[in-house]
Amino acid sequence: MSAYADAYSRSMADPQSFWLEAAEAIDWYEKPGRALDDSEAPFFNWFPDGVLNTCYNALDRHVAQGNGDRLALVWESAMANRAERYTYADLLDLVSRFAGALRNLGVGRGDRVLIYMPMVPEAAIAMLACARLGAIHSVVFGGFAAPELASRIDDAEPTVIVAASCGLEPGRVVEYTPIIRAALEKTRHRPDSTIILQRKQSMSELGEGEFDWDAVISAAEPVECEPVMSTDPLYILYTSGTTGKPKGVVRDNGGHAVALAWSLTNVYNVQPGETMWAASDVGWQVGHTYTVYGPLICGATTVMFEGKPVGTPDAGAFWRIIEKHKVKVLLTAPTAIRAIKRVDPDGKCLAGHDISSLETLFLAGERLDPDTYSWAGNMLGVPVVDHWWQTETGWPACANLRGLEPMALKPGSPSVPVPGFDIRVLSSDGNPVQTGTEGMLCIKLPQPPGMLSTLWKDKERYREAYLSRFDGYYLTGDSGLIDEDGYVFVLGRTDDVINVAGHRLSTGVLEAVLAAHPAVAECAVIGVPDALKGQVARGFVVLKSGAGIAEDTLRQEIIASVRAEVGPVAAFRELYVVDGLPKTRSGKILRRSMRAIAEGRDEALPATIENPEIFTSLSPILQGSHTNH
Ligand code: COA
Ligand code: AMP
């Protein structure tokens, strides 16, 4: 039996012993006596009697083992034109003192800390300091605007907010302090304090309850790790669902640590002392898992990059960093590679860089298109490994396990289910489909360690959103198929979640902004294919009668509102005024059929369509053969 087949079947047949064995990679204050607790099914807990500290596993133990001089984190800022290196001993010192600073401001076990920072080492330091205290962090991506930040503050109810004075985007400085203050004008909840890392590109004048990062850290004593239960939350990460309210994905401490340690060696083939670079913002799942926690738990070196794949200053930024830090594994989104390919199709910026340290390019976050797959493979001369996961799964559900047993790669497929993930394809009535047939991708419960345990303060929404559709299964929201060799193909979302440049967004949130415009009677937003970003949002509005607004003016106003309400990350640019929206006789807008046309799929219109002529008139816009910008 192959190593993969053996591991996979053991994880299915006897998850208790499989995961207890994996748990040996973690240092526990109290070793778990059992792996899976299914006493509250369909809610599952991992290592229920285990006691640990995630920060201890990420930092202290490596220093205690004599590896304090090993590089833990390197920071490359193309925006600030700076680079910094932190050994494990450096990071431990900073993290334990920042944990002291948080404790001085009243943060203790179970309290929440909201982190709103750009890609600076202090973001990782703040996350690890929370873990050290047993506090729960919630990192919010810097590209979200004040109202999105406000809804996360009200849901997480943080004791402290940790922020930077600004982020650096090409051509502009994003001032964070005014965004935080604007968010706090809107919230019910008020944190006790805000800590601000002053960056020289734009310093903030501090007001009441606002403290300077350097001042609080120099006044603090280092603190030791707080032992927590395996099942205690490590963090909440908000992600887009189908409604306007973001979902607070809760990750535990123990299952997360075990899953990450297992994946570093078995999926990524990264060993202690080697360098892994997950080029993702810390505000997203990949940034949490493989920019911060995964490599550190394993004793490897991680890279944090503040910049873009292109334009900061050129399309060679990735290759330069790989060469400089001898990166073994690069993990990024296909959109980043498409951006490089577009600017430098012949790889001129790659020439002259020694990237021989690179063993594998891993891609995730959105569909990997065949052109990007083959271009990256030809240019870099290394395997390009697609793998599939979600904020909810927390780590890859399907992958080619390069450390366990590299398998043949099939373009278009993220390969096979990772041990622990029992992936099934179900038809809409909940029956298994035949091999090779498309259906809904589901994970048969129990889910493996590291996957979300619930939604923050909303067990019912967790059940409703993920577990209620098919009894005994977690619904991923993706459609796909499994072929005769057991390879999974992910074909796209079945709901209203879209993926713009690897950033997950809800069309419902965008529709709410369009609908709030006084001239708009009704609207729909769908994701349409885009050559660079994978998908972009396209909006359709029907005006109120007598609205009397020029289409261009309306477009500009709505684009500005989306930027102010949701954030620049929505990258919303496309808006069309139309005579009507296609609907069923019961008044439901046919977004799914609109999406099918936009994606060039042949899909029969529902028999219940009320106004087929409207649908026909919209087709050229949906197909992109009509532009307004
Ligand atoms: N803070 C503030 N604004 C931000 C931001 C942040 N952290 N991140 C992005 N933005 C802004 C951008 O400046 C841009 O603003 P603009 O409209 O004024 O130009 C807007 O949000 C849209 O950003 P984006 O869609 O990222 O476009 P881009 O042109 O800046 O970059 C890519 C395009 C493809 C290079 C970039 O999106 C990328 O590298 N994506 C990879 C994503 C990724 O790693 N995802 C994680 C999964 S692995
Ligand atoms: P996020 O929660 O932001 O990680 O987004 C998760 C979604 O991104 C998934 O539900 C998929 O729709 C999509 N996705 C992630 N990885 C892949 C992949 N390798 N192939 C296709 N889609 C992917």
XYZ file of C-alpha atoms and ligand atoms in Angstrom:
700
model
C 0.000 0.000 0.000
C 1.295 3.492 -0.796
C 2.175 5.873 2.044
C -0.761 8.098 1.138
C -3.266 5.253 0.885
C -2.042 3.877 4.190
C -2.262 7.235 6.012
C -5.630 8.074 4.502
C -7.210 4.747 5.351
C -5.808 4.829 8.906
C -7.217 8.344 9.395
C -10.635 7.096 8.305
C -10.658 3.725 10.051
C -9.156 4.818 13.346
C -9.063 8.606 13.700
C -8.385 8.267 17.438
C -5.025 6.600 17.072
C -4.087 8.409 13.857
C -4.471 11.850 15.446
C -3.089 10.865 18.860
C 0.040 9.790 17.031
C 0.116 13.136 15.167
C -0.344 14.930 18.504
C 3.125 13.670 19.531
C 4.566 16.530 17.435
C 3.129 19.009 19.946
C 4.340 19.793 23.471
C 1.473 19.480 25.940
C 1.261 20.450 29.593
C -1.196 17.588 29.817
C -1.111 15.081 27.012
C -4.525 14.252 25.571
C -5.778 10.815 26.516
C -8.128 10.717 23.539
C -8.357 12.456 20.215
C -11.994 12.831 19.198
C -14.850 13.800 21.469
C -18.116 13.101 19.650
C -20.378 13.304 22.687
C -22.012 16.492 21.359
C -22.300 15.417 17.699
C -22.733 17.075 15.231
C -20.385 19.367 17.170
C -16.974 17.731 17.543
C -14.024 18.526 19.767
C -10.448 17.399 19.358
C -8.125 16.343 22.191
C -10.722 17.346 24.809
C -8.493 16.673 27.820
C -5.272 18.067 26.317
C -3.707 21.194 27.829
C -1.168 23.244 25.847
C -0.144 26.696 24.758
C 0.158 27.450 21.046
C 2.756 30.200 21.545
C 4.889 27.800 23.603
C 4.853 25.403 20.661
C 5.621 28.163 18.170
C 8.475 29.833 20.100
C 9.522 28.740 23.610
C 10.132 25.113 22.860
C 12.511 25.875 20.002
C 14.533 28.203 22.230
C 14.480 25.618 25.032
C 15.830 23.044 22.572
C 18.828 25.286 21.866
C 17.557 26.738 18.601
C 17.145 30.319 19.780
C 19.598 31.547 17.144
C 17.664 30.046 14.269
C 15.790 32.483 12.043
C 12.099 32.461 12.846
C 10.774 35.325 10.767
C 12.140 37.511 8.045
C 10.311 40.623 6.980
C 10.698 42.096 3.544
C 8.929 45.355 2.910
C 9.008 46.504 -0.676
C 6.791 49.369 0.464
C 8.997 50.701 3.266
C 12.165 49.531 1.522
C 13.295 47.631 4.597
C 14.151 44.102 5.646
C 14.385 42.685 9.173
C 15.359 39.323 10.598
C 14.109 37.835 13.872
C 15.583 34.751 15.472
C 13.433 32.520 17.659
C 15.039 34.160 20.708
C 14.255 37.671 19.376
C 10.675 36.784 18.655
C 10.199 35.114 22.027
C 11.504 38.223 23.790
C 9.204 40.582 21.861
C 6.159 38.348 22.096
C 6.490 37.737 25.825
C 6.916 41.467 26.467
C 4.009 42.405 24.231
C 1.931 39.798 26.052
C 2.929 41.647 29.251
C 1.739 44.900 27.695
C -1.606 43.365 26.796
C -1.938 41.955 30.293
C -1.255 45.414 31.745
C -4.219 46.623 29.704
C -6.446 43.985 31.242
C -6.262 41.205 28.641
C -6.509 37.711 30.079
C -7.451 34.211 29.058
C -10.546 34.136 26.838
C -10.577 37.917 26.222
C -10.620 39.068 22.631
C -8.044 41.294 20.937
C -8.772 42.699 17.501
C -5.741 43.178 15.269
C -6.010 45.582 12.321
C -2.542 45.821 10.826
C -0.665 45.715 7.558
C 2.030 43.137 6.784
C 4.467 44.078 9.539
C 6.186 41.698 11.988
C 4.247 43.323 14.835
C 1.068 41.725 13.444
C 2.580 38.278 14.028
C 3.955 39.397 17.396
C 0.490 40.546 18.481
C -1.108 37.268 17.366
C 1.452 35.173 19.221
C 1.186 37.384 22.322
C -2.565 36.717 22.430
C -1.907 32.998 22.097
C 0.600 33.274 24.957
C -2.041 34.772 27.250
C -4.779 32.375 26.172
C -6.567 35.404 24.706
C -8.436 35.112 21.406
C -7.282 37.241 18.500
C -9.308 38.370 15.569
C -7.266 39.792 12.712
C -9.166 42.016 10.293
C -7.749 42.540 6.801
C -6.573 46.135 6.244
C -8.485 46.475 2.963
C -11.855 46.499 4.785
C -13.519 49.840 5.495
C -14.845 51.191 8.809
C -18.359 49.635 8.670
C -16.922 46.129 8.086
C -14.455 46.706 10.919
C -17.309 47.922 13.126
C -19.399 44.796 12.568
C -16.412 42.633 13.562
C -15.756 44.757 16.673
C -19.369 44.382 17.747
C -19.321 40.638 17.216
C -15.943 39.898 18.823
C -16.215 42.513 21.605
C -12.471 42.989 22.014
C -10.879 44.318 25.205
C -8.064 45.856 23.170
C -7.533 46.784 19.519
C -3.992 46.538 18.174
C -3.322 48.544 15.026
C -0.689 50.360 13.047
C -0.887 54.048 12.243
C -0.908 53.209 8.535
C -0.618 50.642 5.808
C 1.320 51.202 2.617
C -0.355 50.528 -0.710
C 1.220 51.401 -4.051
C 0.873 55.133 -4.532
C -0.925 55.829 -1.256
C -0.626 55.643 2.488
C -3.705 54.124 4.113
C -4.231 55.792 7.467
C -5.651 53.214 9.835
C -6.305 55.349 12.927
C -9.111 57.393 11.313
C -10.692 54.142 10.060
C -10.641 52.698 13.588
C -12.082 55.861 15.064
C -14.810 55.930 12.403
C -15.610 52.288 13.160
C -15.828 53.014 16.883
C -18.360 55.790 16.172
C -20.629 53.054 14.848
C -20.134 50.272 17.364
C -22.160 49.320 20.413
C -19.085 47.751 21.966
C -16.178 49.918 23.110
C -12.754 48.360 23.673
C -10.891 49.604 26.752
C -7.772 50.572 24.813
C -6.151 50.775 21.392
C -2.443 50.169 20.867
C -0.973 51.851 17.821
C 2.283 50.971 16.140
C 3.548 54.290 14.835
C 4.949 54.040 11.313
C 6.940 56.971 10.123
C 5.046 57.220 6.807
C 2.085 58.597 8.796
C 2.158 58.963 12.575
C -1.109 59.273 14.481
C -1.741 61.795 17.188
C -2.898 59.599 20.029
C -6.110 60.372 21.845
C -7.741 59.067 25.002
C -7.412 55.317 25.434
C -4.829 55.113 22.629
C -1.318 53.942 23.476
C 1.932 53.811 21.583
C 3.255 50.315 20.778
C 6.848 51.145 21.728
C 5.804 52.774 25.002
C 3.615 49.877 26.171
C 6.182 47.264 25.228
C 9.059 49.029 26.971
C 7.005 49.446 30.144
C 5.999 45.766 30.218
C 7.491 42.732 31.944
C 7.674 39.510 29.931
C 4.996 36.970 30.788
C 5.021 33.196 30.640
C 2.637 31.035 28.634
C -0.844 30.418 30.030
C -1.854 26.757 29.768
C -5.194 26.453 27.926
C -7.504 23.600 27.068
C -7.075 22.165 23.599
C -10.666 23.143 22.882
C -10.247 26.776 23.967
C -10.405 29.160 21.011
C -7.115 30.470 19.641
C -8.688 32.898 17.218
C -11.785 34.095 15.430
C -11.376 34.826 11.735
C -14.299 36.509 10.037
C -15.172 35.392 6.545
C -17.880 36.217 4.053
C -21.029 34.185 4.011
C -24.101 34.593 1.894
C -25.666 37.187 4.178
C -24.285 40.605 5.083
C -23.129 39.497 8.522
C -19.640 37.972 8.417
C -19.147 34.555 9.936
C -16.754 34.359 12.873
C -14.888 31.114 12.230
C -13.563 29.792 15.552
C -10.319 27.825 15.615
C -9.305 25.852 18.693
C -5.768 25.561 20.080
C -5.069 21.826 20.143
C -6.612 20.572 16.901
C -5.081 23.528 15.073
C -1.558 22.898 16.394
C -1.704 19.191 15.572
C -3.112 19.740 12.074
C -0.521 22.388 11.242
C 2.408 20.339 12.505
C 1.158 17.341 10.507
C 0.658 19.368 7.331
C 4.027 21.127 7.386
C 5.911 17.892 6.929
C 3.361 15.746 5.118
C 1.762 18.244 2.741
C 4.498 20.846 2.256
C 7.621 18.810 3.038
C 9.010 21.594 5.215
C 11.413 20.600 7.988
C 12.791 22.595 10.930
C 15.324 25.186 9.739
C 13.901 25.378 6.197
C 12.082 28.399 4.803
C 8.426 28.544 3.882
C 6.869 31.643 2.399
C 3.114 31.981 2.336
C 2.640 35.201 0.366
C -0.731 36.093 1.788
C -1.922 38.903 4.028
C -2.172 37.970 7.718
C -5.823 39.037 7.497
C -6.669 35.910 5.507
C -6.606 32.257 6.454
C -3.389 31.419 4.596
C -1.665 34.254 6.438
C -2.770 32.875 9.807
C -1.926 29.292 9.045
C 1.190 29.313 6.940
C 2.669 32.799 7.342
C 2.456 32.767 11.128
C 1.597 29.583 12.979
C 2.520 26.621 10.747
C 6.211 27.309 10.024
C 6.847 28.469 13.608
C 5.212 25.448 15.208
C 7.456 23.309 13.025
C 10.635 25.298 13.836
C 11.021 26.565 10.273
C 11.611 30.121 9.018
C 8.695 32.155 7.718
C 8.742 35.143 5.373
C 6.425 38.139 5.727
C 6.224 40.331 2.650
C 4.743 43.801 2.514
C 4.314 44.517 -1.165
C 2.697 43.211 -4.322
C 3.883 40.581 -6.769
C 4.239 43.276 -9.423
C 5.037 46.972 -9.390
C 6.841 46.988 -6.026
C 9.147 47.646 -7.739
C 8.855 45.020 -10.461
C 7.694 41.530 -11.395
C 10.903 40.045 -9.953
C 9.978 40.715 -6.298
C 9.022 37.081 -5.604
C 12.121 35.643 -7.269
C 14.419 38.071 -5.450
C 13.007 37.029 -2.072
C 13.187 33.329 -2.909
C 16.850 33.736 -3.793
C 17.693 35.911 -0.788
C 16.051 33.684 1.825
C 16.479 30.310 0.119
C 12.755 29.741 0.152
C 11.921 26.050 -0.217
C 8.157 26.357 -0.509
C 6.173 29.286 -1.868
C 2.427 29.363 -1.273
C 0.327 32.014 -2.962
C -2.863 32.563 -4.940
C -3.016 31.977 -8.719
C -3.945 35.634 -9.161
C -0.472 36.668 -7.941
C 1.140 34.454 -10.590
C -1.253 35.792 -13.240
C -0.213 39.326 -12.283
C 3.476 38.408 -12.777
C 2.767 36.568 -16.032
C 0.863 39.535 -17.422
C 3.694 41.985 -16.743
C 6.588 39.649 -17.482
C 5.336 36.895 -19.796
C 8.844 35.849 -20.862
C 10.231 35.748 -17.347
C 12.826 38.476 -17.942
C 12.660 39.432 -14.247
C 13.413 35.838 -13.289
C 16.646 35.746 -15.267
C 19.708 36.113 -13.091
C 17.967 34.932 -9.918
C 19.085 31.676 -8.398
C 15.844 30.089 -7.265
C 17.304 26.588 -6.968
C 16.191 26.432 -3.303
C 12.557 26.339 -4.456
C 11.169 22.824 -4.348
C 7.454 23.444 -4.875
C 5.008 26.206 -5.712
C 1.713 25.679 -3.901
C -1.347 27.601 -5.082
C -4.722 27.978 -3.404
C -7.592 30.315 -2.748
C -9.284 30.165 -6.143
C -9.440 28.011 -9.257
C -6.042 27.409 -10.857
C -6.508 27.991 -14.580
C -4.517 25.831 -17.032
C -2.523 28.764 -18.490
C -1.238 29.861 -15.103
C -0.478 26.273 -14.142
C 1.650 25.606 -17.208
C 3.293 29.036 -17.301
C 4.435 28.754 -13.673
C 5.679 25.187 -14.178
C 7.658 26.110 -17.301
C 9.148 29.261 -15.824
C 10.105 27.937 -12.418
C 10.870 24.341 -13.321
C 9.278 23.021 -10.125
C 6.024 21.158 -9.460
C 3.035 23.501 -9.265
C 0.672 22.061 -6.696
C -2.915 23.198 -6.563
C -4.580 22.587 -3.206
C -8.082 23.330 -2.029
C -9.190 24.799 1.241
C -11.379 27.370 2.873
C -11.217 29.669 5.877
C -13.463 27.120 7.548
C -11.295 24.069 6.888
C -8.274 26.025 8.172
C -5.806 23.878 6.255
C -5.913 21.999 2.971
C -8.773 19.559 2.503
C -7.338 18.308 -0.797
C -3.701 18.360 -1.772
C -0.847 16.496 -3.337
C 1.018 15.438 -0.220
C 4.573 16.277 -1.226
C 6.107 15.235 2.072
C 4.173 12.019 2.543
C 4.144 10.734 -1.020
C 4.334 12.996 -4.069
C 1.677 11.770 -6.476
C 1.055 12.460 -10.150
C -0.360 15.951 -10.709
C -3.500 16.379 -12.778
C -4.003 19.882 -14.151
C -7.292 21.305 -12.904
C -7.349 19.153 -9.782
C -6.100 19.885 -6.255
C -5.345 16.133 -6.146
C -6.687 13.948 -3.372
C -8.398 14.297 0.025
C -5.925 14.985 2.820
C -6.035 12.358 5.594
C -8.855 13.223 7.977
C -11.030 14.799 5.272
C -13.740 12.407 4.124
C -14.760 14.229 0.946
C -18.030 13.185 -0.679
C -19.931 14.491 -3.680
C -23.680 14.618 -3.120
C -26.559 15.427 -5.436
C -29.039 18.120 -4.432
C -31.226 15.448 -2.824
C -28.327 14.252 -0.688
C -27.440 11.041 -2.533
C -23.897 10.149 -3.579
C -23.344 10.885 -7.267
C -21.570 8.541 -9.648
C -17.807 8.803 -10.090
C -16.982 11.704 -12.389
C -20.343 13.415 -11.922
C -20.599 16.958 -10.585
C -22.349 17.536 -7.295
C -21.946 19.377 -4.009
C -18.631 18.888 -2.282
C -19.250 17.853 1.323
C -17.117 16.617 4.192
C -18.542 13.669 6.054
C -18.521 14.358 9.783
C -16.597 14.290 11.993
C -14.328 16.904 10.485
C -10.600 16.500 11.179
C -8.642 18.519 13.750
C -7.895 22.095 12.707
C -11.267 22.654 11.057
C -13.612 25.219 12.527
C -15.308 24.070 15.709
C -18.197 26.560 15.517
C -19.045 30.176 14.678
C -18.319 32.735 17.369
C -21.296 33.038 19.745
C -23.499 31.449 17.092
C -23.661 27.668 17.273
C -27.071 27.772 15.603
C -25.772 29.667 12.582
C -22.933 27.167 12.319
C -25.432 24.305 12.280
C -27.736 26.136 9.904
C -25.056 27.264 7.426
C -22.962 24.118 7.255
C -24.621 21.087 8.831
C -28.328 21.385 8.139
C -28.406 20.722 4.394
C -27.347 17.060 4.619
C -27.492 15.172 7.876
C -23.999 14.076 8.944
C -22.156 16.227 6.407
C -20.442 19.610 6.372
C -21.461 21.562 3.271
C -18.458 23.286 1.713
C -20.421 25.559 -0.638
C -18.287 24.377 -3.571
C -19.382 22.083 -6.356
C -17.065 19.494 -7.813
C -16.448 15.900 -8.756
C -14.178 12.992 -7.918
C -12.715 11.037 -10.835
C -11.955 7.331 -11.167
C -8.478 7.818 -9.630
C -9.900 9.546 -6.565
C -8.765 13.027 -7.691
C -11.068 15.861 -6.704
C -11.970 18.665 -9.129
C -13.396 21.873 -7.642
C -15.721 23.594 -10.079
C -16.947 26.732 -8.258
C -19.188 28.050 -5.507
C -22.829 27.090 -5.392
C -23.747 30.135 -3.303
C -23.308 33.898 -3.491
C -19.716 33.953 -2.317
C -17.246 35.307 -4.872
C -13.487 35.300 -4.982
C -11.812 38.476 -6.248
C -7.998 38.282 -6.506
C -8.020 35.477 -3.938
C -10.146 37.615 -1.589
C -13.438 36.142 -0.495
C -16.430 38.480 -0.681
C -20.170 38.227 -0.329
C -22.299 39.547 -3.181
C -25.016 40.078 -0.548
C -22.865 42.706 1.178
C -22.271 44.491 -2.130
C -25.979 44.337 -3.023
C -26.844 45.988 0.276
C -24.659 48.974 -0.690
C -26.208 49.220 -4.178
C -29.722 48.934 -2.776
C -29.073 51.769 -0.318
C -28.618 54.293 -3.137
C -31.751 56.468 -3.279
C -32.143 56.059 -7.064
C -32.026 52.253 -7.001
C -35.255 50.240 -7.053
C -33.650 46.803 -7.158
C -30.297 45.267 -7.867
C -28.193 42.148 -8.233
C -24.463 41.540 -8.003
C -22.805 38.490 -9.475
C -19.211 37.337 -9.877
C -18.000 37.232 -13.488
C -14.745 35.750 -14.813
C -11.748 38.082 -14.956
C -8.423 37.339 -16.627
C -6.341 38.764 -13.757
C -8.424 38.541 -10.599
C -10.190 35.267 -11.389
C -13.529 36.890 -10.673
C -14.790 40.428 -10.296
C -18.143 41.689 -9.069
C -20.561 43.030 -11.661
C -23.613 44.997 -10.497
C -26.982 45.457 -12.180
C -29.454 48.086 -11.022
C -32.999 48.969 -11.967
C -33.757 52.639 -11.296
C -36.788 53.957 -9.476
C -39.153 55.603 -11.926
C -38.279 59.268 -12.388
C -34.900 58.800 -10.649
C -33.349 61.194 -13.167
C -29.699 60.378 -12.585
C -27.104 59.978 -15.305
C -25.675 56.458 -15.491
C -22.096 57.692 -15.112
C -22.918 59.730 -12.022
C -24.737 56.795 -10.464
C -21.801 54.512 -11.237
C -19.311 56.854 -9.615
C -21.481 57.322 -6.537
C -22.011 53.612 -6.073
C -18.345 52.734 -6.621
C -17.442 55.328 -3.973
C -20.053 53.918 -1.566
C -18.755 50.360 -1.965
C -15.247 51.621 -1.203
C -16.466 53.497 1.879
C -18.828 50.796 3.173
C -17.039 47.545 2.275
C -13.509 48.670 1.425
C -11.129 49.006 -1.518
C -10.612 45.247 -1.474
C -14.036 44.778 -3.121
C -12.433 46.294 -6.253
C -15.924 47.155 -7.442
C -15.889 48.911 -10.819
C -18.627 47.443 -13.012
C -22.191 48.690 -12.811
C -24.960 48.546 -15.384
C -28.361 50.207 -15.362
C -30.884 47.740 -16.818
C -34.626 47.744 -17.479
C -35.339 44.759 -15.265
C -33.823 41.720 -13.600
C -34.713 38.153 -14.571
C -36.975 36.633 -11.934
C -39.047 33.611 -11.125
C -42.800 34.011 -10.859
C -42.390 34.183 -7.097
C -40.061 37.184 -7.487
C -36.695 35.526 -6.828
C -33.854 37.053 -8.888
C -32.223 34.383 -11.079
C -28.630 35.068 -10.051
C -27.572 31.498 -10.714
C -28.744 31.648 -14.335
C -27.072 35.042 -14.733
C -23.826 33.569 -13.421
C -24.069 30.625 -15.801
C -24.290 32.930 -18.833
C -21.408 35.064 -17.546
C -19.264 31.950 -17.131
C -20.200 30.682 -20.591
C -22.033 27.627 -19.223
C -24.997 26.202 -21.010
C -27.706 25.948 -18.378
C -31.429 25.642 -18.990
C -33.504 28.531 -17.659
C -35.902 27.515 -14.899
C -39.423 26.819 -16.122
C -40.675 29.303 -13.534
C -39.007 32.307 -15.186
C -41.346 35.277 -15.238
C -39.658 37.502 -17.841
C -37.456 35.590 -20.349
C -37.232 38.688 -22.579
C -35.337 40.543 -19.815
C -32.943 37.657 -19.586
C -32.293 37.787 -23.336
C -31.673 41.531 -23.239
C -29.131 41.098 -20.410
C -27.156 38.334 -22.106
C -24.650 40.572 -23.972
C -23.741 42.346 -20.713
C -23.451 39.070 -18.858
C -21.221 37.631 -21.542
C -19.010 40.707 -21.393
C -19.581 41.623 -25.043
C -20.774 45.025 -23.862
C -18.609 47.263 -21.727
C -19.135 50.436 -19.802
C -15.632 51.235 -18.682
N -5.085 47.734 2.951
C -5.680 48.724 2.254
N -6.038 48.601 0.960
C -5.771 47.432 0.360
C -5.145 46.355 1.027
C -4.795 46.543 2.382
N -4.221 45.598 3.096
N -5.012 45.330 0.156
C -5.523 45.737 -1.011
N -5.969 47.005 -0.898
C -6.553 47.842 -1.935
C -5.593 47.979 -3.097
O -4.687 49.051 -2.889
C -6.539 48.294 -4.232
O -6.896 49.658 -4.111
P -7.154 50.574 -5.399
O -8.521 50.192 -5.859
O -7.085 51.949 -4.842
O -6.083 50.259 -6.389
C -7.804 47.505 -3.879
O -7.704 47.221 -2.475
C -7.943 46.205 -4.616
O -6.855 45.366 -4.269
P -6.456 44.057 -5.093
O -7.691 43.417 -5.629
O -5.569 43.227 -4.253
O -5.724 44.639 -6.353
P -4.230 45.096 -6.521
O -4.169 45.699 -7.875
O -3.757 45.909 -5.375
O -3.363 43.743 -6.543
C -2.923 41.422 -6.996
C -3.707 42.674 -7.402
C -3.361 40.250 -7.856
C -1.444 41.693 -7.235
C -3.169 41.147 -5.502
O -4.538 41.100 -5.260
C -2.568 39.864 -4.976
O -1.378 39.725 -4.797
N -3.435 38.905 -4.639
C -3.083 37.668 -3.975
C -4.072 37.547 -2.862
C -3.735 36.535 -1.840
O -2.595 36.322 -1.558
N -4.790 35.954 -1.249
C -4.669 35.042 -0.147
C -5.013 33.647 -0.507
S -3.568 32.658 -0.773
P -11.348 31.360 1.527
O -12.272 31.048 2.645
O -11.117 32.811 1.330
O -10.073 30.568 1.618
O -12.065 30.903 0.200
C -12.459 29.574 0.064
C -13.009 29.336 -1.301
O -12.011 29.612 -2.288
C -13.384 27.897 -1.531
O -14.671 27.589 -1.019
C -13.316 27.795 -3.034
O -14.474 28.310 -3.633
C -12.154 28.691 -3.370
N -10.916 27.897 -3.490
C -9.937 27.780 -2.585
N -8.943 26.983 -3.055
C -9.328 26.587 -4.287
C -8.745 25.734 -5.289
N -7.553 25.192 -5.114
N -9.453 25.532 -6.427
C -10.658 26.100 -6.618
N -11.249 26.925 -5.721
C -10.595 27.160 -4.568
